[in-house]
Structure formats: structure tokens, C-alpha cells
XYZ file of C-alpha atoms in Angstrom:
567
model
C 185.393 112.404 171.330
C 183.194 111.320 174.237
C 182.040 107.941 174.288
C 177.717 108.179 174.511
C 176.281 106.480 177.458
C 172.647 104.925 176.739
C 169.995 106.263 178.141
C 168.302 103.273 179.035
C 171.464 101.429 180.170
C 170.688 99.069 183.509
C 172.351 100.074 186.440
C 175.052 97.210 186.273
C 176.021 98.762 183.257
C 176.003 102.540 184.159
C 178.075 101.299 187.187
C 180.520 99.530 184.837
C 180.578 102.911 182.977
C 180.948 104.843 185.895
C 183.953 103.151 187.240
C 185.848 102.816 184.150
C 185.284 106.898 183.555
C 186.970 106.845 186.774
C 189.944 105.125 185.877
C 190.168 107.088 182.511
C 190.233 110.676 184.773
C 192.950 109.047 186.915
C 194.935 108.099 183.702
C 194.663 111.476 182.093
C 195.597 113.241 185.614
C 198.900 110.665 185.303
C 199.282 111.754 181.569
C 199.294 115.876 182.976
C 201.351 114.546 185.712
C 204.161 113.382 183.108
C 204.195 115.963 181.126
C 204.286 118.458 183.807
C 207.083 116.919 184.810
C 209.018 115.950 181.714
C 208.106 119.206 179.849
C 206.049 122.326 181.893
C 208.706 122.637 185.052
C 211.712 121.846 183.100
C 210.477 125.043 180.738
C 209.652 127.032 183.783
C 213.167 125.860 185.413
C 215.002 127.407 182.008
C 213.105 130.483 182.229
C 213.529 130.940 186.088
C 217.667 130.750 185.587
C 217.927 133.234 182.587
C 216.676 135.925 185.193
C 219.123 135.022 187.873
C 222.933 135.194 187.891
C 225.871 132.809 188.456
C 224.919 133.236 192.504
C 221.232 132.670 191.913
C 220.305 136.156 192.657
C 217.303 137.432 190.772
C 218.313 140.197 188.630
C 215.197 140.500 186.312
C 216.394 141.514 182.627
C 219.909 141.882 183.091
C 220.904 138.937 181.431
C 218.669 139.653 178.491
C 220.278 143.280 178.563
C 223.680 141.852 178.206
C 222.375 139.480 175.472
C 221.100 142.437 173.181
C 224.316 144.286 174.226
C 226.496 142.257 172.566
C 226.540 142.255 168.693
C 227.939 139.025 168.159
C 224.964 136.961 170.052
C 222.689 139.774 168.259
C 224.280 138.816 165.008
C 223.634 135.358 165.501
C 219.507 135.694 165.397
C 219.746 137.455 162.330
C 222.264 134.314 160.915
C 219.595 131.849 162.115
C 216.589 133.732 160.420
C 218.631 134.065 157.610
C 219.686 130.508 156.876
C 216.335 129.497 157.646
C 214.292 131.901 155.218
C 217.034 130.754 152.548
C 216.495 127.141 153.400
C 212.884 127.316 153.353
C 212.139 128.791 149.684
C 214.724 126.435 148.056
C 212.872 123.337 149.706
C 209.494 124.282 148.895
C 210.100 124.275 144.921
C 212.104 121.338 145.291
C 209.848 119.108 147.010
C 206.583 120.674 145.421
C 207.660 119.636 142.126
C 209.424 116.096 143.767
C 205.828 115.569 145.515
C 203.801 116.958 142.355
C 206.283 113.940 140.197
C 204.959 111.473 142.273
C 201.361 112.440 142.613
C 200.383 114.104 139.550
C 202.405 111.839 136.756
C 202.732 108.935 134.862
C 206.392 108.514 135.236
C 208.038 105.328 135.795
C 209.770 104.024 139.522
C 207.998 106.105 141.925
C 208.790 103.242 144.605
C 212.303 103.896 143.967
C 212.351 107.939 143.992
C 209.910 107.911 147.065
C 212.823 105.542 148.913
C 215.679 107.674 147.452
C 213.796 110.859 148.937
C 213.258 109.223 152.256
C 216.678 108.462 152.943
C 218.024 111.938 154.915
C 215.450 110.962 157.620
C 217.155 107.921 158.479
C 220.768 109.782 158.940
C 221.601 112.236 161.876
C 222.034 116.061 160.655
C 225.521 115.691 160.821
C 225.828 113.740 157.925
C 225.525 115.923 154.546
C 227.537 118.384 156.669
C 230.478 115.989 156.728
C 229.806 114.633 152.889
C 229.802 118.373 152.129
C 233.297 118.881 153.702
C 234.985 116.058 152.151
C 233.116 117.057 148.816
C 233.942 120.732 148.647
C 235.969 121.117 152.002
C 239.292 122.670 152.143
C 240.733 119.248 150.396
C 237.517 118.645 149.178
C 236.790 116.354 145.920
C 234.841 118.985 144.157
C 236.641 122.213 145.814
C 237.091 123.858 142.336
C 233.589 123.989 141.642
C 233.591 126.985 144.364
C 235.981 128.912 142.309
C 238.019 129.739 145.280
C 234.711 130.191 147.915
C 234.349 128.362 150.882
C 231.786 125.572 151.812
C 232.170 126.984 155.425
C 229.387 129.106 156.392
C 226.203 130.188 155.994
C 226.265 128.759 152.103
C 227.486 125.167 153.838
C 224.752 125.123 156.301
C 221.871 126.051 154.049
C 223.007 123.445 151.646
C 223.218 120.514 154.276
C 219.803 121.673 154.939
C 218.223 121.588 151.691
C 219.244 117.656 151.847
C 217.796 117.345 155.496
C 214.984 119.403 155.160
C 213.609 118.256 151.935
C 211.892 114.544 152.941
C 209.901 116.122 155.617
C 208.430 118.892 153.275
C 207.509 116.244 150.758
C 205.945 114.077 152.864
C 203.487 116.826 153.665
C 203.406 118.275 149.847
C 202.761 114.206 149.081
C 199.632 114.316 151.221
C 198.638 117.261 150.101
C 198.481 116.883 146.224
C 196.844 113.360 147.028
C 193.905 114.683 147.791
C 192.352 116.034 144.740
C 188.792 115.913 143.167
C 189.625 114.842 139.349
C 186.084 116.507 138.393
C 187.513 119.878 138.917
C 190.121 118.866 136.185
C 187.590 117.165 133.923
C 185.623 120.356 133.698
C 188.895 122.620 133.039
C 189.444 120.205 130.526
C 185.998 120.383 129.029
C 186.021 124.249 129.347
C 189.335 124.601 127.396
C 191.308 125.708 130.214
C 195.518 125.709 129.504
C 197.555 123.654 131.684
C 199.243 126.509 133.175
C 196.092 127.722 134.244
C 194.837 124.636 135.553
C 197.571 124.394 137.600
C 197.518 128.249 138.938
C 193.636 127.857 139.642
C 193.379 124.086 140.604
C 196.180 122.404 141.632
C 198.287 125.028 143.990
C 195.152 126.646 145.538
C 193.901 122.765 146.667
C 197.708 122.599 147.811
C 197.962 125.493 149.252
C 197.644 124.576 153.156
C 200.258 122.020 152.546
C 202.838 124.317 150.990
C 202.103 126.777 153.856
C 202.560 123.667 156.316
C 205.815 122.600 154.878
C 207.031 125.723 154.817
C 206.735 126.436 158.787
C 208.540 123.046 159.287
C 211.299 123.613 157.257
C 211.579 126.972 159.112
C 211.408 125.348 162.301
C 213.885 122.222 161.792
C 216.523 124.949 160.305
C 216.026 127.413 162.902
C 216.697 124.905 165.635
C 219.255 122.609 164.352
C 222.401 122.413 165.853
C 224.346 119.708 163.939
C 225.133 120.916 160.552
C 225.856 124.622 161.642
C 228.521 122.812 164.327
C 229.917 120.722 161.782
C 230.082 123.159 158.494
C 228.994 126.449 160.227
C 232.868 127.958 160.558
C 232.574 131.630 162.053
C 229.217 131.693 160.895
C 227.281 131.415 164.426
C 223.587 130.858 164.675
C 221.268 130.484 167.693
C 222.053 126.868 168.200
C 225.156 126.486 167.940
C 225.224 130.158 170.429
C 223.875 127.933 173.020
C 226.144 124.986 172.606
C 229.478 127.994 173.386
C 227.800 129.635 176.152
C 226.535 125.909 178.170
C 229.706 123.497 176.679
C 232.152 126.188 176.259
C 231.853 129.167 178.832
C 230.111 127.330 181.301
C 227.745 130.262 181.345
C 224.458 128.726 181.928
C 222.491 131.744 182.852
C 223.242 133.266 179.299
C 222.777 129.832 177.771
C 219.434 130.030 179.089
C 218.556 133.413 177.536
C 219.737 132.302 174.308
C 217.200 129.155 175.022
C 214.559 131.072 175.271
C 215.340 133.711 172.193
C 215.687 130.497 170.150
C 212.415 129.484 171.589
C 210.584 132.541 170.218
C 210.531 131.754 166.510
C 210.000 128.414 166.563
C 207.225 129.011 169.196
C 206.153 131.503 166.515
C 206.395 129.105 163.320
C 204.373 126.413 165.254
C 201.258 128.865 166.454
C 201.301 130.025 162.648
C 201.349 126.553 161.258
C 198.560 125.352 163.812
C 196.380 128.263 162.614
C 196.809 127.584 159.126
C 195.642 123.842 159.875
C 192.411 125.643 161.247
C 191.613 127.212 158.228
C 192.172 124.235 156.195
C 188.587 123.189 154.785
C 187.772 119.353 153.172
C 188.972 119.316 149.689
C 187.076 116.175 149.022
C 183.281 115.276 149.334
C 181.743 112.061 149.028
C 180.493 112.777 145.671
C 184.593 113.312 144.971
C 186.027 111.494 142.101
C 189.910 110.375 142.206
C 192.218 111.887 139.879
C 193.541 110.142 137.664
C 196.760 111.491 135.873
C 196.574 111.111 131.567
C 199.741 109.856 129.998
C 201.934 113.138 129.313
C 205.329 112.041 127.469
C 206.968 115.474 127.583
C 205.615 116.077 131.361
C 206.549 112.742 132.540
C 209.713 113.011 130.943
C 210.366 115.987 132.298
C 209.657 114.913 135.866
C 211.519 111.946 135.795
C 214.531 114.034 134.975
C 214.201 116.400 137.582
C 213.620 113.353 140.184
C 216.386 111.677 138.831
C 218.527 114.437 139.366
C 217.116 115.133 142.790
C 217.568 111.432 144.094
C 220.851 111.283 142.497
C 222.161 114.304 144.643
C 220.773 112.773 147.844
C 222.384 109.360 147.251
C 225.558 111.175 146.113
C 225.676 112.474 149.277
C 224.920 109.426 151.226
C 227.212 107.867 149.290
C 230.245 110.789 150.061
C 229.748 109.711 153.421
C 229.740 105.543 153.114
C 233.348 106.464 150.891
C 234.837 108.753 153.388
C 234.358 106.283 156.114
C 236.762 103.661 154.352
C 239.098 105.369 153.028
C 242.150 105.031 154.612
C 243.677 108.817 154.767
C 241.626 111.411 153.007
C 243.161 112.871 150.467
C 246.603 111.350 149.977
C 246.033 107.275 150.372
C 242.347 106.369 148.864
C 242.881 102.794 149.574
C 239.753 101.593 151.282
C 240.094 100.222 155.138
C 237.678 99.411 157.939
C 240.089 100.895 160.138
C 237.854 104.083 160.783
C 235.095 101.664 162.433
C 237.504 100.945 165.432
C 235.971 103.417 167.262
C 237.898 102.963 170.451
C 241.054 104.922 168.414
C 239.081 108.245 168.063
C 236.422 108.298 171.126
C 236.700 106.911 174.722
C 233.706 105.590 174.098
C 234.568 103.467 171.461
C 231.705 101.227 169.921
C 230.003 101.585 173.361
C 228.468 104.790 171.816
C 226.556 103.032 169.232
C 224.975 100.281 171.652
C 224.436 103.113 173.766
C 222.396 104.755 170.885
C 220.512 101.508 170.191
C 219.408 100.994 173.240
C 218.162 104.054 173.969
C 216.400 103.827 170.668
C 215.139 100.293 171.777
C 213.803 102.050 175.185
C 212.240 104.946 173.547
C 210.158 103.178 170.985
C 208.942 100.800 173.619
C 208.386 103.265 176.700
C 206.852 106.101 173.990
C 204.669 103.712 172.484
C 202.864 102.666 175.352
C 202.763 106.025 176.957
C 201.895 108.053 173.521
C 199.174 105.415 172.630
C 197.702 105.294 176.252
C 197.805 109.144 176.144
C 195.556 109.333 172.872
C 192.935 106.407 174.107
C 192.704 108.400 177.154
C 191.941 111.866 175.669
C 189.575 110.232 173.147
C 187.600 107.973 175.300
C 187.201 109.768 178.220
C 183.575 111.257 178.644
C 183.231 114.802 180.125
C 186.213 116.165 182.065
C 186.821 118.830 179.358
C 189.398 120.880 181.289
C 191.027 117.695 181.876
C 191.101 116.725 178.422
C 191.892 120.169 177.022
C 195.227 120.720 178.913
C 196.411 117.224 178.524
C 195.621 117.646 174.388
C 197.618 121.623 174.785
C 200.751 119.787 176.563
C 200.535 117.241 173.765
C 201.152 119.634 171.648
C 203.469 121.783 173.183
C 206.815 119.737 172.792
C 206.635 120.623 168.761
C 207.304 124.076 169.589
C 210.458 123.327 171.746
C 213.674 122.603 170.423
C 215.500 119.790 171.331
C 218.677 121.964 172.396
C 216.246 123.955 174.493
C 214.415 120.785 175.901
C 217.830 119.325 177.183
C 219.169 122.844 178.604
C 215.760 122.994 180.813
C 216.650 119.333 181.512
C 220.072 120.238 183.647
C 218.233 123.227 185.516
C 215.186 121.007 186.232
C 216.763 117.557 186.870
C 219.717 118.761 188.711
C 218.711 120.922 190.558
C 219.670 120.784 194.040
C 216.236 119.165 196.246
C 215.053 117.454 193.294
C 213.734 114.167 194.255
C 214.059 113.028 190.704
C 217.801 114.477 190.591
C 218.856 110.693 190.712
C 217.789 110.473 186.855
C 220.409 113.008 185.648
C 223.226 111.718 183.746
C 221.572 108.045 182.805
C 219.733 106.233 180.344
C 216.417 107.510 181.630
C 216.734 110.534 181.390
C 217.940 110.030 177.723
C 214.713 107.997 177.173
C 212.440 110.328 179.016
C 214.240 113.344 177.000
C 213.294 111.661 173.718
C 209.865 110.712 174.128
C 208.560 114.267 174.970
C 210.655 115.535 172.359
C 209.011 113.555 169.833
C 205.782 113.015 171.437
C 203.807 115.277 169.769
C 204.153 113.779 165.497
C 203.162 110.483 167.804
C 200.597 111.695 169.545
C 198.819 112.939 166.278
C 199.487 110.115 164.362
C 197.821 107.225 167.243
C 194.692 110.069 167.642
C 194.400 110.092 163.843
C 194.111 106.013 163.804
C 191.656 106.257 167.137
C 189.184 108.758 165.564
C 188.601 106.070 163.377
C 186.844 103.555 165.630
C 183.098 104.488 166.289
C 182.438 105.189 169.947
C 179.583 102.692 169.919
C 182.384 99.950 170.656
C 182.446 100.806 174.126
C 179.217 101.320 174.815
C 178.279 97.726 173.105
C 181.207 96.114 175.389
C 179.793 97.830 178.445
C 176.371 96.210 177.911
C 178.110 92.873 177.762
C 179.793 93.579 180.640
C 183.124 93.915 179.416
C 185.565 96.179 180.839
C 186.923 99.247 178.745
C 190.281 98.126 178.938
C 189.842 94.752 177.889
C 188.062 95.888 174.712
C 191.008 98.386 174.475
C 193.348 95.190 174.273
C 191.005 92.857 172.094
C 189.689 95.849 169.440
C 191.152 98.934 169.926
C 194.834 98.084 169.838
C 194.685 95.523 166.810
C 192.592 97.460 164.850
C 195.187 100.180 165.455
C 198.245 98.326 164.951
C 199.744 99.430 162.149
C 199.756 102.874 163.517
C 200.999 101.307 166.626
C 203.922 100.139 164.471
C 204.467 103.834 162.654
C 204.788 105.414 166.326
C 207.474 102.773 167.119
C 209.337 103.088 164.345
C 208.831 107.381 164.221
C 210.516 107.341 167.620
C 213.174 104.609 167.273
C 214.887 106.302 164.227
C 214.524 109.890 165.684
C 216.222 108.882 168.843
C 218.839 106.981 166.942
C 219.678 110.220 165.325
C 218.982 113.058 167.370
C 222.244 114.918 168.450
C 220.275 118.057 169.847
C 218.187 116.534 172.229
C 220.706 114.853 174.412
C 223.775 116.951 173.695
C 223.756 118.448 177.308
C 222.409 115.271 179.203
C 224.719 112.433 178.405
C 227.638 110.889 181.012
C 230.426 108.750 179.738
C 228.758 105.930 180.106
C 225.823 106.653 178.123
C 227.065 108.979 175.237
C 224.940 108.140 172.375
C 226.400 107.819 168.631
C 225.044 111.120 167.198
C 227.204 112.794 170.035
C 230.488 110.850 169.538
C 229.955 111.944 165.683
C 230.466 115.768 166.656
C 233.583 114.776 169.533
C 235.126 113.008 166.667
C 234.546 115.810 164.198
C 235.820 118.512 166.570
C 239.029 116.028 167.360
C 239.828 116.146 163.450
C 238.622 112.336 163.109
C 236.147 113.510 160.246
C 236.183 109.487 158.587
C 235.387 107.630 161.910
C 232.843 110.678 162.500
C 231.447 109.545 158.418
C 231.882 106.007 159.816
C 229.579 106.345 163.067
C 226.856 108.523 160.915
C 226.708 105.591 158.364
C 226.328 103.034 161.282
C 223.342 105.102 162.423
C 221.946 105.232 158.923
C 222.529 101.756 158.611
C 220.350 100.279 161.364
C 217.896 103.168 160.866
C 217.297 101.584 157.382
C 217.346 98.395 158.577
C 214.766 98.615 161.284
C 212.590 100.503 158.592
C 212.768 97.673 156.756
C 211.605 95.205 159.099
C 208.418 97.525 159.929
C 207.782 97.634 156.509
C 207.791 93.884 156.646
C 206.048 93.688 159.477
C 203.254 96.374 158.470
C 202.782 93.968 155.747
C 202.348 90.933 157.131
C 199.830 92.829 159.389
C 197.842 94.267 156.551
C 197.183 90.602 155.442
C 196.163 89.050 158.855
C 194.678 92.015 161.418
C 193.594 94.269 158.814
C 191.631 92.424 156.247
C 188.524 93.927 156.901
C 189.251 96.843 155.534
C 189.443 95.483 152.222
C 186.294 94.964 150.212
């Protein structure tokens, strides 16, 4: 939103506003330049590579014709769509009932169930796959329950993806179900409507956009995920593993670029459909709305409590299985507990340095990313005029959500490693891992910062100008303190995702910068599954510890700088 300039402002005030506005437009141009170098140009390099042969000669659509003429590669498209659709159909009802229990019931221990449901966010996607191998693999603890079947393949991918995607859908559905006008339920009770009819005529229609949005998010997460399919997919190939095989296994970068763009299509379609759905959403609460307070219902609350206990218990069980596996001497022959699996140098040449690399990468991503994201959102919200620049910047800020991590990482290879690129020195360094992570997770962070900034009235800047206070000083003294909880949310989001990501950096690391999540993949490939589980547990423990510190800081900030929010 543009900050209005007072019509009768003194000349000195107008000059200050014009100077600040010029600086902000320059900052917006720098933001566009950042996104151009870190996102648009790499994607263009990827597209260009898909039309060339190994000698760099332009061959048109020959690579695409070869791709669609290879049955095994085409099958991967349908395999990806299959597991994505099935996972979405399973996760949506589970997450909806769980969110309904948290928002529309009077059951006890809601805080505990919320914490249990969010555990998968703190773990790399490989963790549930590793746990399922120990539970249902060839020597799994519960292999007999499969009645001769195998966990390796589509079934294993779907089960692991359900665990991984559940909290992402839950957060969206909790937000959707929290927006309810109590007057609608009072009217339904007065008219004698049954509980089932109220659910289908009031509750479900009110949350339908959240359900649709959650569905698209789940689909995108599954179709673009690499870690789960790599660990437990077996011979069931999907697009994400095909890219890895073409680039790492066969060194066929041109075909890898083709598969990358094929993978980009469903992700972009899902993203576009989600954006269209969001635009159609209307306000569900008016100024006269009454908060909906669910009434006690012992049978309903008991059933929902049991459902949440089962789901939460299964999530905790998957995590506990990884922890136990990381402590077992030699599965399944010697179940004595030991810490030898945490001696990572015996299983991978990187040893513990991979963990410290991830910690460094996550810290730099959180620090640099928070500054870039918040400044970018602030420039977009506070710059006056400059419509085309703001439109381009807003489009670029939303674009990373539609680009899978594997595709972005592959694009970085072709762009930063290109001959003659002055930025080529960044390739295979910690800097490129940080830049990639900031870009990959930019959109959600941007939306978080923008939401916080929209709560501030534009009059702050006008008043500051009249008092001869620069816009940037106002930002430091007013905007940042008011938005501090959102700033912390952005930083923890970037840290946790950088700590757990594997697909975005699988192509970009060197022997000195290998992250922990990539080490998990390598150790699992080498047959050191217990050590891989141990590294995954280290990542979960670190993410959980940082999250606890974040919650403590947020509470302290709310008691000090956010006291004005309370009446």
C-alpha cells in the first residue's frame, strides 16, 4: 500500500519524502536484481540447457522427444501423480478431523496434541522413511503385518509422505476452522438443525477454501519431494529421483534439465490453482461477528480425543523408532544400546562436520534471509507509486513457492557453473547453499512479513516526515519493534527449513560444505541406516531446541514490546 503524502506538507517535508521515496525505489530495484540473479536467470539457464545436446548445440525439442519416447521416464510422471493424489486424499481428512478437534471441541490436552502434530516439521523428510524401513523393511520389527508384502515402493512412499505432510495441512486447516461466526451456529440450534446438517451446511463451507489450499500444498510437497522416494521408493521411480539419477548417476545434465521442467509443470499448476482459489475467498467474519465457543459434548469430545491420541501416538512412534534405531548396536541381531552410531566419521568422510555445516548454513540463512525478506516486504508495502516495479517484485517474491527445490538446485548448476559467469566463484561454497535456501523458502517468509506490515497504518511515515524523521529511522524505531514477533517467525522458519532440506542443496555442496541432510542420503545408500537415523535425530533435536528458544523469546517480547496489543 502506498503511503499518502500530505497535500499541504511544507517544502522541507516534501523534499524529505521525495528523497526517501527515491531511496526506496532504488532498494526495490536492488530486490528485483536479487531475485533476477538468484531465481529468474538460473531458471532460464535450465530451460536453455534442456534444448541443447552434450556438446552445447541447440537441438530444439529433441531432448523432450527422447524423454517421452522412454517408457520408464514417462512412467515416473504417472507414478509421481499417483502418490501425490493418494497422499492428498489420505492427509486431508486426517488433518481436517485433527484440526476440528483442536478448534471445535472441548477435549483436554490440546497443547500437547498440537505439539505432537508439528513434530514432522522439525525433521528432514528422510526420517519417516528410515523409521518405516526399521518397522516394515526386510528385517523390520513389524514386517509380519504386511503379510508378505513390501514397504519399498508406492505404499512406503505414501505412508512416509502422510507423516511428512500432515502438519503442513493441519496448520492451514486450523487457521481455516478458527474463522467462525458463532451467530451461524446459534441460528442453526434455534432452527433445530442436526449436528450433521450443521457440519455440511455451515462448518465445511466455511472452511472449504482452507481445505482446497491444503490439498494443493500437500500435492506440491509430495510431487517435489526427493528424500522419501530415495530412501524407501525401491524400484518405484518418481520425477524427483529421476532428476537425481540423470544428473548424479548418468551425468546427463541435458536430460536432467528436461525432467526438471517436467517436474516444474505440476508444481506450477498446483501453485496457480491455489492462488486462484485464494482470490475467490471472501471474508467470513464481519465486524459484528461473535466468536464461536464449542459447547461441551462428552461423546464428541471423547471420540475426537481418541482420534488425536491415535494420530499423535503414531507420529511420536515414528520419531521414537528413529531414536531407538540410532541407539541399537546392530539391527536386528544385537539390540544393545550404544552411541557408536553417532560416531559419524566411521560411516561418512564428512563425519560431524556435516552437522556443523548444516548448523552454519541454517544460521546464515536465518540471519541473511530475515533481513532480505523483511526489507523486501517493507519496500513493497511502503514505496509510493512505481507500480510496475512493485508488480514485478511481488511476482518474483511469489515465484519461489512454485519452484521445487531439486529444480532450483539444478538451475543453479547451469547458471553459476557456466563459463564466463562472474559469479562462478560462488559455486560449491557455503554462500551458494545459503543463497539457494533463502531463495527457495522466500515466499512463505515474505507473506509472513507482509501480513505483519499490513497491520501498520501508513500515517506513521507521514507523521515521521512532518517531524523531520527519516523513513529508515522510523522503520528501525517503530516498524521493526512492532513487527518483531513476525521477524522471529521468519527467522525460525528459515532456520528449520534450511536445517532439514535435502532436495534444494543435493546438487550444490562440496566435500567441505556437505550438509547433514545430504549425509543422511549418502549413509543410507552405503547401508549405514542406523547412522543415517542418528544424523536425522540430531537434526530434529537441534530444530526442536531452536524452536523452544524461539517460543521463549516470543513470550518475552510479547510481555515487553507488544504490551500495547493488550487492552
